[in-house]
Short mmCIF file of C-alpha atoms and ligand atoms in Angstrom, two decimals:
data_model
loop_
_atom_site.label_atom_id
_atom_site.label_comp_id
_atom_site.label_asym_id
_atom_site.label_seq_id
_atom_site.Cartn_x
_atom_site.Cartn_y
_atom_site.Cartn_z
CA MET A 748 1.84 -98.72 0.61
CA ILE A 749 2.64 -95.06 1.25
CA TYR A 750 0.42 -92.77 -0.79
CA LEU A 751 2.24 -89.67 -2.10
CA LYS A 752 0.17 -86.47 -2.09
CA SER A 753 -0.03 -83.90 -4.90
CA PRO A 754 0.51 -80.20 -4.07
CA GLN A 755 -3.29 -79.76 -4.32
CA GLU A 756 -3.84 -82.49 -1.75
CA ILE A 757 -1.19 -81.03 0.54
CA GLU A 758 -3.01 -77.69 0.34
CA LYS A 759 -6.16 -79.43 1.63
CA ILE A 760 -4.24 -81.11 4.47
CA ARG A 761 -2.73 -77.70 5.23
CA LYS A 762 -6.21 -76.18 5.60
CA SER A 763 -7.38 -78.90 7.99
CA SER A 764 -4.12 -78.82 9.93
CA ARG A 765 -4.19 -75.04 10.23
CA LEU A 766 -7.70 -75.21 11.67
CA VAL A 767 -6.46 -77.75 14.23
CA ALA A 768 -3.58 -75.44 15.17
CA ARG A 769 -5.89 -72.43 15.50
CA ALA A 770 -8.32 -74.42 17.63
CA LEU A 771 -5.51 -75.58 19.93
CA LYS A 772 -4.35 -71.99 20.34
CA TYR A 773 -7.93 -70.98 21.15
CA LEU A 774 -8.29 -73.81 23.69
CA LYS A 775 -4.97 -73.01 25.35
CA ALA A 776 -6.38 -69.65 26.44
CA PHE A 777 -9.10 -71.48 28.43
CA ILE A 778 -6.70 -73.70 30.37
CA ARG A 779 -6.97 -72.73 34.01
CA GLU A 780 -7.87 -74.25 37.36
CA GLY A 781 -11.58 -75.12 37.56
CA ILE A 782 -12.43 -75.73 33.90
CA THR A 783 -13.76 -79.22 33.17
CA THR A 784 -12.36 -81.38 30.41
CA GLU A 785 -15.82 -81.63 28.81
CA GLU A 786 -16.03 -77.84 28.61
CA LEU A 787 -12.80 -77.94 26.60
CA ASP A 788 -14.30 -80.59 24.33
CA ARG A 789 -17.39 -78.48 23.71
CA LEU A 790 -15.27 -75.40 22.94
CA ALA A 791 -13.16 -77.45 20.52
CA GLU A 792 -16.15 -78.90 18.70
CA GLU A 793 -17.89 -75.53 18.39
CA TYR A 794 -14.72 -73.85 17.14
CA ILE A 795 -14.12 -76.48 14.46
CA LYS A 796 -17.72 -76.45 13.22
CA ARG A 797 -17.87 -72.65 13.23
CA HIS A 798 -14.84 -72.64 10.91
CA GLY A 799 -16.22 -75.20 8.47
CA GLY A 800 -14.50 -78.34 9.72
CA ILE A 801 -15.69 -81.71 10.99
CA PRO A 802 -14.23 -83.06 14.26
CA ALA A 803 -12.17 -86.06 13.12
CA PHE A 804 -12.05 -88.09 16.33
CA LYS A 805 -15.76 -88.17 17.21
CA GLY A 806 -17.03 -91.59 16.14
CA TYR A 807 -13.59 -92.77 15.05
CA ARG A 808 -13.56 -96.44 16.13
CA GLY A 809 -16.33 -95.41 18.55
CA TYR A 810 -14.40 -92.59 20.28
CA PRO A 811 -17.17 -90.49 21.92
CA ARG A 812 -15.73 -86.94 21.82
CA SER A 813 -14.08 -84.38 19.53
CA LEU A 814 -11.02 -83.74 21.70
CA CYS A 815 -8.65 -85.97 23.67
CA VAL A 816 -7.73 -84.43 27.04
CA SER A 817 -5.03 -86.36 28.91
CA VAL A 818 -4.09 -85.12 32.38
CA ASN A 819 -0.85 -85.90 34.27
CA GLU A 820 -0.28 -89.69 34.14
CA GLU A 821 -2.70 -90.00 31.22
CA VAL A 822 -0.64 -90.47 28.06
CA VAL A 823 -3.22 -90.13 25.24
CA HIS A 824 -6.94 -90.67 24.52
CA GLY A 825 -8.21 -89.12 27.76
CA ILE A 826 -11.99 -88.86 27.35
CA PRO A 827 -13.41 -85.46 28.34
CA GLY A 828 -15.80 -85.53 31.30
CA LYS A 829 -16.59 -83.90 34.65
CA ARG A 830 -12.97 -83.74 35.80
CA ARG A 831 -11.85 -80.22 36.73
CA LEU A 832 -8.29 -79.11 36.04
CA LYS A 833 -6.32 -77.97 39.07
CA GLU A 834 -3.16 -75.93 39.51
CA GLY A 835 -0.06 -78.08 39.00
CA ASP A 836 -1.68 -80.40 36.43
CA ILE A 837 -0.26 -80.82 32.97
CA VAL A 838 -2.82 -81.37 30.24
CA SER A 839 -2.42 -82.73 26.72
CA LEU A 840 -4.93 -81.60 24.10
CA ASP A 841 -5.08 -83.74 20.95
CA LEU A 842 -7.35 -82.70 18.09
CA GLY A 843 -8.13 -83.77 14.53
CA VAL A 844 -10.13 -82.08 11.76
CA LEU A 845 -11.61 -83.33 8.50
CA MET A 846 -12.23 -80.70 5.83
CA ASP A 847 -12.75 -81.12 2.08
CA GLY A 848 -11.90 -84.82 2.34
CA TYR A 849 -8.54 -84.43 4.09
CA TYR A 850 -7.41 -84.75 7.70
CA GLY A 851 -5.17 -82.67 9.95
CA ASP A 852 -3.95 -83.75 13.41
CA ALA A 853 -1.96 -82.02 16.17
CA ALA A 854 -1.43 -82.04 19.94
CA ILE A 855 0.07 -79.83 22.63
CA THR A 856 0.76 -80.21 26.35
CA VAL A 857 0.24 -77.20 28.60
CA PRO A 858 0.71 -76.49 32.31
CA VAL A 859 -2.21 -75.47 34.54
CA GLY A 860 -0.90 -72.51 36.55
CA LYS A 861 2.34 -73.19 38.40
CA VAL A 862 3.71 -76.72 37.86
CA SER A 863 6.69 -78.67 39.20
CA GLU A 864 10.18 -78.31 37.72
CA LEU A 865 9.92 -81.93 36.55
CA ALA A 866 6.66 -81.20 34.71
CA LYS A 867 8.18 -78.11 33.06
CA LYS A 868 11.20 -80.09 31.92
CA LEU A 869 9.00 -82.91 30.59
CA ILE A 870 6.92 -80.50 28.49
CA LYS A 871 10.03 -78.76 27.14
CA VAL A 872 11.88 -81.97 26.27
CA THR A 873 8.83 -83.52 24.58
CA GLU A 874 8.29 -80.48 22.35
CA GLU A 875 12.02 -80.33 21.55
CA ALA A 876 11.95 -84.04 20.67
CA LEU A 877 9.10 -83.41 18.22
CA TYR A 878 11.20 -80.72 16.51
CA ARG A 879 14.28 -83.00 16.44
CA GLY A 880 12.13 -85.55 14.64
CA ILE A 881 10.67 -83.00 12.24
CA GLU A 882 14.18 -81.83 11.25
CA MET A 883 14.87 -85.34 9.99
CA ALA A 884 11.70 -85.44 7.84
CA ARG A 885 13.44 -84.64 4.56
CA PRO A 886 14.02 -86.43 1.25
CA GLY A 887 16.95 -88.84 1.32
CA ASN A 888 16.60 -89.68 5.00
CA ARG A 889 14.85 -92.86 6.07
CA LEU A 890 11.76 -93.10 8.24
CA SER A 891 13.55 -94.33 11.36
CA ASP A 892 15.89 -91.32 11.29
CA ILE A 893 12.87 -89.41 12.64
CA SER A 894 12.25 -92.08 15.29
CA HIS A 895 15.89 -92.23 16.36
CA ALA A 896 16.25 -88.44 16.69
CA ILE A 897 13.20 -88.33 18.98
CA GLN A 898 14.32 -91.22 21.18
CA THR A 899 17.86 -89.91 21.50
CA HIS A 900 16.74 -86.47 22.66
CA VAL A 901 14.23 -87.88 25.16
CA GLU A 902 16.57 -90.44 26.72
CA LYS A 903 19.44 -87.95 27.00
CA ALA A 904 17.12 -85.96 29.26
CA GLY A 905 16.42 -89.05 31.42
CA PHE A 906 12.86 -89.61 30.17
CA SER A 907 11.32 -92.51 28.19
CA VAL A 908 9.33 -92.78 24.95
CA VAL A 909 6.09 -94.73 24.75
CA ARG A 910 6.43 -97.78 22.46
CA GLU A 911 2.84 -98.98 22.03
CA PHE A 912 1.51 -95.85 20.32
CA VAL A 913 3.13 -94.24 17.32
CA GLY A 914 2.74 -91.48 14.73
CA HIS A 915 1.27 -92.14 11.29
CA GLY A 916 0.80 -91.11 7.70
CA ILE A 917 -2.21 -88.82 7.21
CA GLY A 918 -4.30 -87.55 4.29
CA LYS A 919 -7.58 -88.96 2.99
CA GLN A 920 -7.55 -91.05 6.17
CA LEU A 921 -6.66 -90.08 9.73
CA HIS A 922 -4.28 -93.02 9.98
CA GLU A 923 -2.40 -94.08 6.88
CA GLU A 924 0.86 -95.92 6.32
CA PRO A 925 3.55 -95.65 7.44
CA GLN A 926 3.56 -95.98 11.21
CA VAL A 927 6.04 -93.50 12.71
CA PRO A 928 7.55 -94.91 15.91
CA ASN A 929 9.25 -92.57 18.37
CA PHE A 930 12.11 -94.98 18.99
CA GLY A 931 14.48 -97.23 17.09
CA PRO A 932 17.84 -97.40 15.33
CA PRO A 933 18.61 -94.89 12.54
CA ASN A 934 18.67 -95.65 8.79
CA ARG A 935 15.81 -98.17 8.67
CA GLY A 936 12.47 -98.24 6.91
CA PRO A 937 11.30 -96.49 3.76
CA ARG A 938 13.25 -93.66 2.18
CA LEU A 939 11.44 -90.33 2.70
CA GLU A 940 10.12 -88.67 -0.45
CA PRO A 941 8.45 -85.37 -1.37
CA GLY A 942 4.67 -85.79 -1.11
CA MET A 943 4.71 -87.89 2.05
CA VAL A 944 2.69 -86.38 4.90
CA LEU A 945 3.32 -87.62 8.44
CA ALA A 946 1.75 -86.96 11.83
CA ILE A 947 4.79 -87.07 14.12
CA GLU A 948 3.76 -87.42 17.77
CA PRO A 949 6.17 -88.28 20.58
CA MET A 950 4.58 -89.41 23.86
CA VAL A 951 7.13 -89.06 26.65
CA ASN A 952 7.04 -90.35 30.24
CA THR A 953 9.06 -89.30 33.27
CA GLY A 954 9.38 -92.92 34.45
CA THR A 955 8.89 -96.20 32.64
CA TRP A 956 7.79 -96.24 28.98
CA GLU A 957 5.26 -98.93 29.82
CA VAL A 958 1.57 -98.04 29.70
CA ARG A 959 -1.80 -99.61 30.41
CA ILE A 960 -5.34 -98.87 29.27
CA LEU A 961 -8.09 -97.81 31.67
CA PRO A 962 -11.33 -99.83 31.87
CA ASN A 963 -13.04 -97.26 29.60
CA GLY A 964 -11.14 -98.99 26.80
CA TRP A 965 -9.48 -95.77 25.58
CA THR A 966 -7.44 -93.85 28.08
CA VAL A 967 -3.76 -94.78 28.08
CA VAL A 968 -1.93 -94.16 31.38
CA THR A 969 1.65 -94.67 32.49
CA ALA A 970 2.17 -98.06 34.18
CA ASP A 971 4.03 -96.45 37.10
CA GLY A 972 1.80 -93.39 37.55
CA GLY A 973 4.55 -91.03 36.34
CA LEU A 974 3.76 -87.93 34.28
CA SER A 975 3.40 -88.01 30.50
CA ALA A 976 3.47 -85.34 27.77
CA HIS A 977 2.49 -85.38 24.08
CA PHE A 978 3.16 -83.04 21.17
CA GLU A 979 2.12 -83.63 17.57
CA HIS A 980 2.41 -81.88 14.21
CA THR A 981 1.22 -82.79 10.74
CA VAL A 982 4.30 -82.44 8.51
CA ALA A 983 4.73 -82.56 4.72
CA ILE A 984 8.01 -83.72 3.23
CA THR A 985 9.01 -81.35 0.41
CA ASP A 986 12.05 -80.94 -1.87
CA ASN A 987 13.17 -78.21 0.51
CA GLY A 988 12.75 -80.31 3.67
CA PRO A 989 9.96 -80.56 6.23
CA GLU A 990 6.98 -78.20 6.14
CA ILE A 991 4.89 -78.10 9.32
CA LEU A 992 1.27 -77.90 8.16
CA SER A 993 -0.32 -77.59 11.63
CA LEU A 994 0.66 -73.98 12.28
CA PRO A 995 -1.91 -71.24 13.04
N1 MF3 B 2049 -3.73 -87.99 17.51
C1 MF3 B 2049 -4.23 -89.29 17.89
C2 MF3 B 2049 -3.91 -90.28 16.82
O1 MF3 B 2049 -3.39 -89.89 15.85
C3 MF3 B 2049 -5.64 -89.22 18.26
C4 MF3 B 2049 -6.57 -90.28 17.85
S1 MF3 B 2049 -7.87 -90.27 18.96
C5 MF3 B 2049 -9.14 -91.10 18.30
O2 MF3 B 2049 -4.09 -91.44 16.95
F1 MF3 B 2049 -10.12 -90.94 19.07
F2 MF3 B 2049 -9.41 -90.62 17.13
F3 MF3 B 2049 -8.81 -92.35 18.16
CO1 CO B 2050 -2.09 -88.50 15.45
#
């Protein structure tokens, strides 16, 4: 069952989501060769706490950190550690906040210094695909119109969308119904209504869409070692169309 949020609840999700967006902007300024992924995690956690939020991922199903940092062939759920970023890497930062009983969730992918043309194109196409999906998040459309818009944009560019991980409803819980796949035919699934809040999050690979999970039980990597990018926004469906809540 999809729980519809009141304007008061959406305001709370907006506050959490805005803190996520501000934290991501703050972290982006630290992305450079030499920084370790655990330093980024510490900066994220301190920033969230300093601004009155609770890191949403730490302890979620046993996840050990506040931030997910996924480098190059890592798709999502990279666990911060001693790894140092180097020039040419692309790095996805995924962050969630709980504040006043409501969650916000967002992700960005950023280049470390100068990166390949392929990496640049992947980042651009993945972010564009997110916005193609968001445009479809309006009353009257159906859920899979979002999915289809994302897949179409990605595949036109010659890339692939990950199938095994999807976006989600969000609110009093980090993951609520419905699941929001990044692929599929249009005009399927529930009709979108004002009050729905969705975390839309395309994960896009340069090669095959297939993935595997590292022995740490969390980190998702591309099956063929190709690059992967990830962008995510928390989006409310309103009478006037989509409202992106995870903006700074
Ligand atoms: N944005 C991701 C998601 O919505 C991050 C979850 S990481 C976890 O699933 F550690 F919380 F699981
Ligand atoms: Co999410």
